[in-house]
Amino acid sequence: MNSVGILGTGAYLPEKVLTNADLEKLVDTSDEWIVSRTGIKERRIAAPDEASSDLAVKAAEQALRRAGIGAEEIDLIIVATVTPDMSFPATSCLVQNRLGAKKAATFDLSAACTGFLYGISTAAQFITTGVYRYALVIGVECLSRIVDWSDRSTCILFGDGAGAVVLGPVEDGYGFQSYELRGDGSGGDLLKLTAGGSRLPATEETVQSRLHTLSMEGREVFKFAVRVIGSATDEALKKAGLTKEDIDFLIPHQANIRIIESAIKRFGLSEEKVIVNVDRYGNMSSASIPVALHEAVEQKRLHKDDTIVLCGFGAGLTWGATVLKWSLE
Amino acid sequence: MAETTFERVKGIIVEHLDVDKEAVTLDASVKDDLGADSLDVVDLILQFEDEFGVEIADEEAEKISTVGDIVNYIENNL
């Protein structure tokens, strides 16, 4: 079994910044309310001519540069997203073409805010077993396209962005130490986009009933999230033969600062060990974790031998965590 | 002697909302008197569920206003 880890990271955030003051003009809300309930100050919004594949390609190009790997060397591309350019072809195929990653197998993966974790965990298996050498995993969302901009309880929460990593062989003992992936479809109704699939195809009625935008049972999702951050992190650490004292950095999915604060208080981890960017980008679903990881790398916060836990949770319900022994200097 | 439900509820509220013990009376409104916002209430409910092993559904949570409401709900559903 080969040790597999992250060789390079990249991110792309659209230029347009939507502040809480901007939102005050759209819905009945206030900067004070949004900041105190969510910790979010601003979020990015994709330009009208930008779609998920455009964001993904830019993040991927940076990750490839940082890893020093050419697109033509990539064996596998996984794009985790709930906002693909279209139902099919897969966004990963569009990305493959734009990058010129001619030999890569490609597929999209739908696990909502846990998508990036599911993606890197899946890609890593192919490298561990020696089937593939290099994989590109991208978490990308244009959530601004699926939020109801008249619903003040949800439209304030989300943003657009993309994060990418290149996975490949690393020094023995480094890289991924464990994977903990979970799902519970009984919670499927808590967070969903109802129409547009085979159950309720798009009709005039579905559009008028606003069934093409996401809906969320906020309180239930909050409780779920706070609980699973701790349980998933614990399980992943246990599988790696580690304890919470070994954690150098935790990168949780960035849904809401109040979820993160509540979870780490329960879990017993100091704030300095938790990487947060929800204040600047809001919840970017599958893009939140890779963007936070990339920024931590750029800020030189991560060092070789650090123990890093990535932890995701979201619609499905899905959740999970993975432990990494950081292999880059 | 075992702590009463009220004492345990009080302990969680004091710890979570950072308020004085004396302020947590049965009549105190969780939001108006103790300063909890909507997410604090969700967070408290989570703590109560874990502490007492009860489930407090969303519809029930909406009816909770005072500390006494919480204590009653827990005692009736243990």
CSV table of C-alpha atoms in Angstrom, one decimal:
chain,number,residue,atom,x,y,z
A,1,MET,CA,0.0,0.0,0.0
A,2,ASN,CA,1.4,3.4,-1.0
A,3,SER,CA,1.2,6.4,1.2
A,4,VAL,CA,-0.9,9.1,-0.5
A,5,GLY,CA,-1.2,12.7,0.4
A,6,ILE,CA,-1.7,16.2,-0.9
A,7,LEU,CA,0.9,17.5,-3.3
A,8,GLY,CA,-0.5,20.9,-4.0
A,9,THR,CA,-3.6,23.1,-3.4
A,10,GLY,CA,-5.4,25.8,-5.3
A,11,ALA,CA,-8.4,28.0,-4.9
A,12,TYR,CA,-10.4,30.5,-6.9
A,13,LEU,CA,-12.9,32.9,-5.5
A,14,PRO,CA,-15.0,35.0,-7.9
A,15,GLU,CA,-14.2,38.8,-7.8
A,16,LYS,CA,-17.6,40.1,-6.9
A,17,VAL,CA,-18.0,40.5,-3.1
A,18,LEU,CA,-21.5,40.6,-1.7
A,19,THR,CA,-21.4,42.3,1.8
A,20,ASN,CA,-24.0,42.1,4.5
A,21,ALA,CA,-24.7,45.8,3.7
A,22,ASP,CA,-25.6,44.7,0.2
A,23,LEU,CA,-27.9,42.1,1.5
A,24,GLU,CA,-29.7,44.7,3.6
A,25,LYS,CA,-30.9,46.2,0.4
A,26,LEU,CA,-32.3,42.8,-0.9
A,27,VAL,CA,-34.0,41.4,2.1
A,28,ASP,CA,-35.1,42.5,5.6
A,29,THR,CA,-31.9,41.8,7.5
A,30,SER,CA,-29.0,43.6,9.1
A,31,ASP,CA,-25.2,43.3,9.3
A,32,GLU,CA,-25.4,42.9,13.1
A,33,TRP,CA,-28.0,40.1,12.8
A,34,ILE,CA,-26.0,38.2,10.2
A,35,VAL,CA,-22.7,38.5,11.9
A,36,SER,CA,-24.0,37.5,15.3
A,37,ARG,CA,-26.0,34.5,14.0
A,38,THR,CA,-23.6,33.2,11.4
A,39,GLY,CA,-20.2,35.0,11.6
A,40,ILE,CA,-20.4,35.8,7.9
A,41,LYS,CA,-19.4,39.3,6.8
A,42,GLU,CA,-19.2,38.8,3.1
A,43,ARG,CA,-19.4,36.2,0.4
A,44,ARG,CA,-18.3,35.9,-3.3
A,45,ILE,CA,-20.7,35.7,-6.2
A,46,ALA,CA,-19.8,34.2,-9.6
A,47,ALA,CA,-20.0,36.6,-12.6
A,48,PRO,CA,-23.1,36.1,-14.8
A,49,ASP,CA,-20.9,34.4,-17.4
A,50,GLU,CA,-19.1,32.2,-14.9
A,51,ALA,CA,-20.3,28.6,-14.1
A,52,SER,CA,-18.8,26.0,-11.8
A,53,SER,CA,-16.5,24.5,-14.4
A,54,ASP,CA,-14.9,28.0,-14.9
A,55,LEU,CA,-14.2,28.3,-11.2
A,56,ALA,CA,-13.0,24.7,-11.0
A,57,VAL,CA,-10.5,25.1,-13.8
A,58,LYS,CA,-8.9,28.1,-12.2
A,59,ALA,CA,-8.5,26.4,-8.8
A,60,ALA,CA,-7.2,23.3,-10.5
A,61,GLU,CA,-4.6,25.1,-12.6
A,62,GLN,CA,-3.2,26.6,-9.4
A,63,ALA,CA,-3.2,23.3,-7.6
A,64,LEU,CA,-1.3,21.7,-10.5
A,65,ARG,CA,1.2,24.5,-10.5
A,66,ARG,CA,1.8,24.2,-6.8
A,67,ALA,CA,2.2,20.4,-7.1
A,68,GLY,CA,4.5,20.8,-10.1
A,69,ILE,CA,2.4,18.2,-12.0
A,70,GLY,CA,1.3,18.6,-15.6
A,71,ALA,CA,-2.4,18.2,-16.5
A,72,GLU,CA,-1.4,15.4,-18.9
A,73,GLU,CA,0.0,13.4,-15.9
A,74,ILE,CA,-3.4,13.4,-14.1
A,75,ASP,CA,-5.0,9.9,-14.0
A,76,LEU,CA,-8.3,10.8,-12.3
A,77,ILE,CA,-10.4,14.0,-11.9
A,78,ILE,CA,-13.2,14.0,-9.3
A,79,VAL,CA,-15.4,17.2,-9.1
A,80,ALA,CA,-17.5,17.4,-6.0
A,81,THR,CA,-20.4,19.7,-6.5
A,82,VAL,CA,-24.2,20.2,-6.2
A,83,THR,CA,-24.1,23.0,-8.7
A,84,PRO,CA,-22.7,21.4,-11.9
A,85,ASP,CA,-22.8,23.4,-15.1
A,86,MET,CA,-25.7,21.2,-16.2
A,87,SER,CA,-27.1,17.7,-15.4
A,88,PHE,CA,-24.8,16.1,-17.9
A,89,PRO,CA,-22.1,15.9,-19.2
A,90,ALA,CA,-20.3,15.9,-15.8
A,91,THR,CA,-18.6,19.1,-14.8
A,92,SER,CA,-15.4,16.9,-14.4
A,93,CYS,CA,-15.5,16.2,-18.1
A,94,LEU,CA,-15.7,19.9,-18.9
A,95,VAL,CA,-12.8,20.5,-16.6
A,96,GLN,CA,-10.8,17.7,-18.1
A,97,ASN,CA,-11.2,19.1,-21.5
A,98,ARG,CA,-10.2,22.7,-20.5
A,99,LEU,CA,-7.1,21.5,-18.6
A,100,GLY,CA,-6.1,19.1,-21.4
A,101,ALA,CA,-5.9,16.2,-18.9
A,102,LYS,CA,-6.3,13.7,-21.8
A,103,LYS,CA,-5.7,10.4,-20.0
A,104,ALA,CA,-7.8,11.2,-16.9
A,105,ALA,CA,-10.8,9.3,-15.9
A,106,THR,CA,-13.5,11.8,-14.7
A,107,PHE,CA,-16.6,11.8,-12.7
A,108,ASP,CA,-18.7,14.1,-10.5
A,109,LEU,CA,-19.5,13.3,-7.0
A,110,SER,CA,-22.6,14.5,-5.1
A,111,ALA,CA,-22.3,14.5,-1.4
A,112,ALA,CA,-23.1,18.2,-0.8
A,113,CYS,CA,-20.9,19.9,1.9
A,114,THR,CA,-19.2,16.6,2.5
A,115,GLY,CA,-18.4,16.2,-1.2
A,116,PHE,CA,-14.8,17.2,-1.0
A,117,LEU,CA,-14.1,14.7,1.8
A,118,TYR,CA,-15.9,12.0,-0.2
A,119,GLY,CA,-13.9,13.0,-3.2
A,120,ILE,CA,-10.4,12.9,-1.7
A,121,SER,CA,-11.2,9.7,0.2
A,122,THR,CA,-12.3,8.1,-3.1
A,123,ALA,CA,-9.4,9.3,-5.1
A,124,ALA,CA,-6.9,8.3,-2.5
A,125,GLN,CA,-8.0,4.6,-2.7
A,126,PHE,CA,-6.9,4.5,-6.3
A,127,ILE,CA,-3.4,5.8,-5.5
A,128,THR,CA,-3.0,3.7,-2.3
A,129,THR,CA,-3.6,0.6,-4.4
A,130,GLY,CA,-1.3,1.7,-7.2
A,131,VAL,CA,-4.1,1.8,-9.8
A,132,TYR,CA,-3.4,5.5,-10.4
A,133,ARG,CA,-0.5,7.8,-9.5
A,134,TYR,CA,-2.0,11.4,-9.6
A,135,ALA,CA,-5.5,12.6,-9.0
A,136,LEU,CA,-7.1,16.0,-9.0
A,137,VAL,CA,-10.0,16.6,-6.7
A,138,ILE,CA,-12.0,19.8,-6.9
A,139,GLY,CA,-14.8,21.1,-4.6
A,140,VAL,CA,-16.7,23.8,-6.5
A,141,GLU,CA,-20.0,25.5,-6.1
A,142,CYS,CA,-22.1,28.3,-7.5
A,143,LEU,CA,-24.6,28.3,-4.7
A,144,SER,CA,-25.7,31.8,-5.6
A,145,ARG,CA,-27.5,30.2,-8.6
A,146,ILE,CA,-29.7,27.9,-6.3
A,147,VAL,CA,-30.5,30.1,-3.4
A,148,ASP,CA,-33.9,31.9,-3.0
A,149,TRP,CA,-32.8,35.5,-3.0
A,150,SER,CA,-36.1,36.5,-1.3
A,151,ASP,CA,-35.6,34.1,1.6
A,152,ARG,CA,-33.6,36.0,4.3
A,153,SER,CA,-33.1,32.9,6.4
A,154,THR,CA,-31.0,31.1,3.7
A,155,CYS,CA,-29.8,33.6,1.1
A,156,ILE,CA,-27.4,35.2,3.6
A,157,LEU,CA,-25.6,32.0,4.2
A,158,PHE,CA,-24.0,30.9,1.0
A,159,GLY,CA,-21.3,31.9,-1.5
A,160,ASP,CA,-19.5,30.7,-4.6
A,161,GLY,CA,-16.0,29.4,-4.9
A,162,ALA,CA,-13.7,26.5,-5.8
A,163,GLY,CA,-10.8,24.7,-4.1
A,164,ALA,CA,-8.7,22.0,-5.6
A,165,VAL,CA,-6.0,19.5,-4.5
A,166,VAL,CA,-3.6,17.2,-6.4
A,167,LEU,CA,-3.2,13.9,-4.7
A,168,GLY,CA,-0.2,11.6,-5.2
A,169,PRO,CA,2.3,9.4,-3.6
A,170,VAL,CA,4.1,10.8,-0.5
A,171,GLU,CA,6.9,9.7,1.8
A,172,ASP,CA,6.0,6.5,3.7
A,173,GLY,CA,3.8,7.2,6.8
A,174,TYR,CA,2.7,10.6,5.6
A,175,GLY,CA,-0.5,11.8,4.0
A,176,PHE,CA,-3.9,10.2,4.7
A,177,GLN,CA,-4.0,8.3,8.0
A,178,SER,CA,-7.7,7.4,8.1
A,179,TYR,CA,-11.1,7.9,6.5
A,180,GLU,CA,-14.5,8.1,8.2
A,181,LEU,CA,-17.4,8.6,5.8
A,182,ARG,CA,-21.0,8.4,6.9
A,183,GLY,CA,-24.5,9.0,5.6
A,184,ASP,CA,-28.0,9.0,6.9
A,185,GLY,CA,-30.7,9.4,4.2
A,186,SER,CA,-33.4,9.6,6.8
A,187,GLY,CA,-32.4,13.2,7.1
A,188,GLY,CA,-32.7,13.9,3.4
A,189,ASP,CA,-35.6,16.4,3.8
A,190,LEU,CA,-33.7,18.7,6.1
A,191,LEU,CA,-31.6,20.3,3.4
A,192,LYS,CA,-32.6,19.9,-0.3
A,193,LEU,CA,-33.3,21.3,-3.7
A,194,THR,CA,-36.7,19.7,-4.5
A,195,ALA,CA,-37.3,20.1,-8.2
A,196,GLY,CA,-35.4,19.7,-11.4
A,197,GLY,CA,-34.7,16.0,-11.1
A,198,SER,CA,-36.7,12.9,-12.1
A,199,ARG,CA,-39.1,13.2,-9.2
A,200,LEU,CA,-40.3,16.7,-10.1
A,201,PRO,CA,-39.0,17.9,-13.4
A,202,ALA,CA,-39.0,21.6,-14.2
A,203,THR,CA,-42.5,22.9,-15.0
A,204,GLU,CA,-44.1,26.3,-14.8
A,205,GLU,CA,-45.6,25.2,-11.5
A,206,THR,CA,-42.3,24.1,-9.9
A,207,VAL,CA,-40.7,27.4,-10.9
A,208,GLN,CA,-43.6,29.4,-9.4
A,209,SER,CA,-43.6,27.4,-6.2
A,210,ARG,CA,-39.9,28.2,-5.8
A,211,LEU,CA,-38.9,24.5,-5.8
A,212,HIS,CA,-35.7,25.1,-7.7
A,213,THR,CA,-34.0,26.8,-4.8
A,214,LEU,CA,-32.6,25.2,-1.7
A,215,SER,CA,-34.6,24.8,1.4
A,216,MET,CA,-33.3,24.0,4.9
A,217,GLU,CA,-34.5,23.1,8.3
A,218,GLY,CA,-32.0,25.3,10.0
A,219,ARG,CA,-32.4,24.2,13.6
A,220,GLU,CA,-32.2,20.5,12.9
A,221,VAL,CA,-29.2,20.9,10.6
A,222,PHE,CA,-27.5,22.9,13.3
A,223,LYS,CA,-28.0,20.2,15.9
A,224,PHE,CA,-26.8,17.5,13.5
A,225,ALA,CA,-23.7,19.5,12.5
A,226,VAL,CA,-22.6,20.2,16.0
A,227,ARG,CA,-22.9,16.6,17.0
A,228,VAL,CA,-21.2,15.0,14.0
A,229,ILE,CA,-18.2,17.4,13.9
A,230,GLY,CA,-17.1,15.8,17.2
A,231,SER,CA,-18.1,12.2,16.5
A,232,ALA,CA,-16.6,12.1,13.0
A,233,THR,CA,-13.4,13.7,14.2
A,234,ASP,CA,-13.2,11.3,17.1
A,235,GLU,CA,-13.8,8.2,14.9
A,236,ALA,CA,-11.2,9.3,12.3
A,237,LEU,CA,-8.6,9.9,15.0
A,238,LYS,CA,-9.4,6.6,16.6
A,239,LYS,CA,-8.9,4.8,13.3
A,240,ALA,CA,-5.5,6.6,12.9
A,241,GLY,CA,-4.5,5.6,16.4
A,242,LEU,CA,-4.5,9.2,17.5
A,243,THR,CA,-6.3,11.3,20.1
A,244,LYS,CA,-7.6,14.9,20.0
A,245,GLU,CA,-4.4,16.0,21.8
A,246,ASP,CA,-2.5,15.1,18.6
A,247,ILE,CA,-4.5,17.6,16.4
A,248,ASP,CA,-2.4,20.5,15.1
A,249,PHE,CA,-5.2,21.9,12.9
A,250,LEU,CA,-8.9,21.1,12.4
A,251,ILE,CA,-10.4,22.3,9.2
A,252,PRO,CA,-14.2,21.9,9.5
A,253,HIS,CA,-16.8,22.6,6.9
A,254,GLN,CA,-17.6,26.3,7.1
A,255,ALA,CA,-21.3,26.5,7.4
A,256,ASN,CA,-21.7,28.9,10.3
A,257,ILE,CA,-19.3,30.1,13.0
A,258,ARG,CA,-21.9,29.3,15.7
A,259,ILE,CA,-21.8,25.6,14.6
A,260,ILE,CA,-18.0,25.6,14.7
A,261,GLU,CA,-17.9,27.3,18.1
A,262,SER,CA,-20.4,25.1,19.7
A,263,ALA,CA,-18.8,21.9,18.2
A,264,ILE,CA,-15.3,22.7,19.3
A,265,LYS,CA,-16.4,23.7,22.8
A,266,ARG,CA,-18.2,20.3,23.1
A,267,PHE,CA,-15.2,18.5,21.6
A,268,GLY,CA,-12.7,20.4,23.7
A,269,LEU,CA,-10.4,21.9,21.1
A,270,SER,CA,-8.8,25.4,21.4
A,271,GLU,CA,-9.9,28.0,18.8
A,272,GLU,CA,-6.3,28.5,17.6
A,273,LYS,CA,-6.3,25.0,16.2
A,274,VAL,CA,-9.4,25.6,14.0
A,275,ILE,CA,-9.1,27.2,10.6
A,276,VAL,CA,-12.0,29.5,9.8
A,277,ASN,CA,-12.9,31.4,6.6
A,278,VAL,CA,-16.7,31.5,6.9
A,279,ASP,CA,-16.5,35.2,7.7
A,280,ARG,CA,-15.2,36.0,4.2
A,281,TYR,CA,-16.9,33.4,2.0
A,282,GLY,CA,-19.9,32.1,3.8
A,283,ASN,CA,-20.9,28.5,3.2
A,284,MET,CA,-19.4,27.3,-0.1
A,285,SER,CA,-20.5,23.7,0.4
A,286,SER,CA,-18.0,21.3,-1.2
A,287,ALA,CA,-15.6,24.3,-1.8
A,288,SER,CA,-15.3,25.4,1.8
A,289,ILE,CA,-12.8,22.9,3.1
A,290,PRO,CA,-10.4,22.9,0.1
A,291,VAL,CA,-10.4,26.7,0.0
A,292,ALA,CA,-9.7,26.9,3.8
A,293,LEU,CA,-6.9,24.3,3.3
A,294,HIS,CA,-5.4,26.2,0.5
A,295,GLU,CA,-5.4,29.5,2.4
A,296,ALA,CA,-3.8,27.7,5.4
A,297,VAL,CA,-1.0,26.4,3.1
A,298,GLU,CA,-0.5,29.9,1.5
A,299,GLN,CA,-0.3,31.5,5.0
A,300,LYS,CA,2.3,28.9,5.9
A,301,ARG,CA,0.3,27.8,8.9
A,302,LEU,CA,0.8,24.1,8.1
A,303,HIS,CA,4.1,22.4,8.6
A,304,LYS,CA,5.6,19.0,7.8
A,305,ASP,CA,4.6,16.4,10.4
A,306,ASP,CA,1.5,18.4,11.5
A,307,THR,CA,-1.6,16.3,12.2
A,308,ILE,CA,-4.5,17.8,10.3
A,309,VAL,CA,-8.2,16.8,10.5
A,310,LEU,CA,-10.6,17.7,7.7
A,311,CYS,CA,-14.2,17.4,8.8
A,312,GLY,CA,-17.4,17.8,6.6
A,313,PHE,CA,-21.1,17.6,7.1
A,314,GLY,CA,-24.1,18.5,5.0
A,315,ALA,CA,-27.1,17.5,3.0
A,316,GLY,CA,-27.9,13.8,2.5
A,317,LEU,CA,-27.3,13.7,5.4
A,318,THR,CA,-23.6,13.1,4.8
A,319,TRP,CA,-20.6,13.6,7.1
A,320,GLY,CA,-17.1,12.5,7.6
A,321,ALA,CA,-13.6,13.2,8.6
A,322,THR,CA,-10.1,12.3,7.5
A,323,VAL,CA,-6.7,12.6,9.3
A,324,LEU,CA,-3.6,13.7,7.4
A,325,LYS,CA,0.0,13.8,8.4
A,326,TRP,CA,1.1,16.8,6.5
A,327,SER,CA,3.9,16.0,4.1
A,328,LEU,CA,4.8,19.3,2.6
A,329,GLU,CA,7.4,21.7,4.1
B,1,MET,CA,-28.6,13.7,47.0
B,2,ALA,CA,-29.3,13.7,43.3
B,3,GLU,CA,-29.5,17.1,41.6
B,4,THR,CA,-33.0,18.2,40.6
B,5,THR,CA,-33.8,18.6,36.9
B,6,PHE,CA,-34.0,22.4,37.6
B,7,GLU,CA,-30.5,22.4,39.0
B,8,ARG,CA,-29.1,20.5,36.1
B,9,VAL,CA,-30.9,22.8,33.6
B,10,LYS,CA,-29.7,25.8,35.5
B,11,GLY,CA,-26.1,24.5,35.3
B,12,ILE,CA,-26.2,24.1,31.5
B,13,ILE,CA,-27.8,27.5,31.0
B,14,VAL,CA,-25.2,29.3,33.3
B,15,GLU,CA,-22.4,27.6,31.5
B,16,HIS,CA,-23.7,28.2,28.0
B,17,LEU,CA,-25.2,31.7,28.3
B,18,ASP,CA,-22.6,33.0,30.8
B,19,VAL,CA,-25.3,34.4,33.1
B,20,ASP,CA,-25.5,34.6,36.9
B,21,LYS,CA,-27.0,31.6,38.7
B,22,GLU,CA,-29.4,33.9,40.4
B,23,ALA,CA,-30.8,35.1,37.1
B,24,VAL,CA,-31.9,31.5,36.2
B,25,THR,CA,-35.3,31.2,37.8
B,26,LEU,CA,-38.2,29.1,36.7
B,27,ASP,CA,-40.0,32.2,35.5
B,28,ALA,CA,-37.1,33.7,33.6
B,29,SER,CA,-37.6,33.9,29.8
B,30,VAL,CA,-34.7,32.3,28.0
B,31,LYS,CA,-34.6,34.9,25.3
B,32,ASP,CA,-35.9,38.1,27.0
B,33,ASP,CA,-34.3,37.7,30.5
B,34,LEU,CA,-31.3,35.5,29.8
B,35,GLY,CA,-30.3,37.1,26.5
B,36,ALA,CA,-30.4,33.9,24.4
B,37,ASP,CA,-30.8,34.3,20.6
B,38,SER,CA,-32.4,31.7,18.4
B,39,LEU,CA,-29.2,29.8,17.9
B,40,ASP,CA,-28.4,29.8,21.6
B,41,VAL,CA,-31.8,28.2,22.1
B,42,VAL,CA,-31.0,25.5,19.6
B,43,ASP,CA,-27.6,24.9,21.2
B,44,LEU,CA,-29.2,24.7,24.7
B,45,ILE,CA,-31.8,22.2,23.4
B,46,LEU,CA,-28.9,20.1,22.0
B,47,GLN,CA,-27.3,20.1,25.4
B,48,PHE,CA,-30.5,19.2,27.2
B,49,GLU,CA,-31.1,16.4,24.7
B,50,ASP,CA,-27.7,14.9,25.4
B,51,GLU,CA,-27.8,15.5,29.2
B,52,PHE,CA,-31.3,14.1,29.7
B,53,GLY,CA,-31.6,11.6,26.8
B,54,VAL,CA,-34.8,13.2,25.6
B,55,GLU,CA,-35.7,14.4,22.2
B,56,ILE,CA,-37.1,17.9,21.9
B,57,ALA,CA,-38.7,18.2,18.5
B,58,ASP,CA,-38.8,21.5,16.6
B,59,GLU,CA,-42.5,22.1,17.2
B,60,GLU,CA,-41.9,21.6,21.0
B,61,ALA,CA,-38.9,23.8,21.0
B,62,GLU,CA,-40.9,26.6,19.5
B,63,LYS,CA,-43.3,26.5,22.5
B,64,ILE,CA,-40.4,26.9,25.0
B,65,SER,CA,-40.2,30.3,26.5
B,66,THR,CA,-39.2,30.1,30.2
B,67,VAL,CA,-36.7,28.0,32.1
B,68,GLY,CA,-39.8,26.4,33.8
B,69,ASP,CA,-41.1,25.3,30.3
B,70,ILE,CA,-37.8,23.5,29.8
B,71,VAL,CA,-37.9,21.8,33.2
B,72,ASN,CA,-41.5,20.7,32.7
B,73,TYR,CA,-40.9,19.4,29.2
B,74,ILE,CA,-37.9,17.3,30.3
B,75,GLU,CA,-39.7,15.9,33.4
B,76,ASN,CA,-42.8,15.0,31.4
B,77,ASN,CA,-40.7,13.2,28.7
B,78,LEU,CA,-38.0,11.4,30.7
